[in-house]
């Protein structure tokens, strides 16, 4: 006689687990929110400090060249960690590594806020960047694997909104915070948001079955990678080491892909152009136009919204079109925007910035989603971590160089242009003497005596010539930013396909 098998108390749980296994993408949008929030925090901190630069310079008694280290040190730390992210994720497990990195980022953010010296702040920015490096490539890889192939471009669009809008929206958020409170609060805000991101990541992000666990530590590779950030010889040794070791900290073999290699080089130019332009614009608005931090943020906000909307449109369309014409159109639109900004004078108002920044936002939105998707096309699933790591490495490295180069160019070009303007403005120049006399008389009519009016007039004229020199310097920097991105377009001819990575499978076919 057959015996009936009664359901056990664990049957509902077992059935639920079975349904979960049958639908590995069930939590894809929750995962997207979790990892994108983490990535946005990391990227916002790349640019949020820009709007606070004048305030930091005063509080920390630093020059523009010195204060640039607050931005560049953070990005350099990113550059060190990003290429190691795939190996670190494999060694510690994705869930633990990503959650731990967020916690390091949160702790370092708090100490950035309490720093009382420039180099103390730079030190904590380095630690913040080391923690934040994982939040880019690991987040992007997680999104690739959390969405089914036919929705992968949607996941990348969600990530792209954070990656491209984050640095652009950072000054808006930073402006409100700086004006309402003080610049340390641009770091304190990371603490509660970072804790939320850590909880979400720990809850929903799991290790994937196809990820191979790293069993050894490539210590020499890590040391050489750190030195490679500043020494060319170490970079050469790093390449040799990583191509010969069994479990490399960076799998350089992914660069054999004729999609990834040109794409990551283009990403480097994108970072160079974008981060450099984003760095100098708040300085231009506050120092030459007298905008407050909040006003600066409001000027930049429409462009950030335009970028977000464009990427939301690009995501669903990415599977159906060749990406190369879209990227080309975006780069040309970016160039037009930079050219328009280069024509602005000291008399420019809020409306004069509106359309160039809208065009810049749309152009960037047309570039990022197609560039990311097509660059990853053809990579097998287990190589996506290394691929996204190299892609983000080049973008961040380009951004670091962009900020350093633009800050240096700004200081030098301003000095050169001022020297040219004042070359013929001597004591015996009739036009200069007439202008000096007019300003002196104007000051005297307001109650100043002759002994103090003339020195004040000299200071005013010197400030005016410095402001005009600054406008000329900014004009050249904007043009350079746009031209550099357009010069990278021939790299797209090296691609074998302009299609997105939506068809990538576990075995790479």
mmCIF file of C-alpha atoms in Angstrom, residues 31-32 35-36 38-39 43 82 85 94 98 133-147 152 155-160 163 260 267 368-376 381 384-393 395 501:
data_model
loop_
_atom_site.group_PDB
_atom_site.id
_atom_site.type_symbol
_atom_site.label_atom_id
_atom_site.label_comp_id
_atom_site.label_asym_id
_atom_site.label_seq_id
_atom_site.Cartn_x
_atom_site.Cartn_y
_atom_site.Cartn_z
ATOM 1 C CA UNK A 31 20.235 45.825 -7.279
ATOM 2 C CA UNK A 32 20.368 48.636 -9.835
ATOM 3 C CA UNK A 35 24.887 49.792 -6.873
ATOM 4 C CA UNK A 36 23.972 52.970 -8.754
ATOM 5 C CA UNK A 38 26.983 53.668 -4.423
ATOM 6 C CA UNK A 39 28.470 54.696 -7.775
ATOM 7 C CA UNK A 43 31.273 60.098 -8.683
ATOM 8 C CA UNK A 82 39.744 50.372 -10.226
ATOM 9 C CA UNK A 85 38.513 45.680 -8.436
ATOM 10 C CA UNK A 94 31.589 40.570 -4.423
ATOM 11 C CA UNK A 98 31.493 46.040 -2.327
ATOM 12 C CA UNK A 133 37.243 52.839 -6.613
ATOM 13 C CA UNK A 134 35.259 49.624 -6.216
ATOM 14 C CA UNK A 135 31.969 51.448 -6.525
ATOM 15 C CA UNK A 136 32.422 52.035 -10.255
ATOM 16 C CA UNK A 137 33.611 48.952 -12.096
ATOM 17 C CA UNK A 138 32.172 46.453 -9.585
ATOM 18 C CA UNK A 139 28.811 48.219 -9.734
ATOM 19 C CA UNK A 140 28.848 48.242 -13.519
ATOM 20 C CA UNK A 141 29.747 44.552 -13.719
ATOM 21 C CA UNK A 142 27.000 43.729 -11.228
ATOM 22 C CA UNK A 143 24.460 45.537 -13.402
ATOM 23 C CA UNK A 144 25.585 43.682 -16.519
ATOM 24 C CA UNK A 145 24.972 40.377 -14.776
ATOM 25 C CA UNK A 146 21.771 41.368 -12.962
ATOM 26 C CA UNK A 147 19.765 42.094 -16.126
ATOM 27 C CA UNK A 152 21.229 44.910 -20.420
ATOM 28 C CA UNK A 155 20.691 48.542 -16.811
ATOM 29 C CA UNK A 156 23.606 50.430 -18.338
ATOM 30 C CA UNK A 157 21.371 53.440 -18.943
ATOM 31 C CA UNK A 158 20.459 53.476 -15.241
ATOM 32 C CA UNK A 159 24.143 53.280 -14.374
ATOM 33 C CA UNK A 160 25.000 55.866 -17.039
ATOM 34 C CA UNK A 163 28.024 58.102 -13.920
ATOM 35 C CA UNK A 260 37.372 47.222 -25.426
ATOM 36 C CA UNK A 267 36.821 56.871 -22.436
ATOM 37 C CA UNK A 368 28.164 57.289 -22.538
ATOM 38 C CA UNK A 369 25.546 54.534 -22.927
ATOM 39 C CA UNK A 370 26.535 53.618 -26.524
ATOM 40 C CA UNK A 371 30.256 53.808 -25.704
ATOM 41 C CA UNK A 372 29.964 51.534 -22.676
ATOM 42 C CA UNK A 373 27.750 48.970 -24.365
ATOM 43 C CA UNK A 374 29.752 48.659 -27.585
ATOM 44 C CA UNK A 375 33.068 48.561 -25.699
ATOM 45 C CA UNK A 376 31.928 45.496 -23.756
ATOM 46 C CA UNK A 381 30.623 37.212 -18.738
ATOM 47 C CA UNK A 384 33.219 41.734 -17.686
ATOM 48 C CA UNK A 385 34.674 42.695 -14.309
ATOM 49 C CA UNK A 386 38.124 43.200 -15.790
ATOM 50 C CA UNK A 387 36.645 44.911 -18.845
ATOM 51 C CA UNK A 388 34.601 47.444 -16.915
ATOM 52 C CA UNK A 389 37.548 47.960 -14.577
ATOM 53 C CA UNK A 390 39.853 48.917 -17.444
ATOM 54 C CA UNK A 391 37.143 51.082 -19.012
ATOM 55 C CA UNK A 392 36.535 53.030 -15.806
ATOM 56 C CA UNK A 393 40.263 53.184 -15.096
ATOM 57 C CA UNK A 395 37.968 57.417 -17.792
ATOM 58 C CA UNK A 501 26.861 44.340 -25.479
#
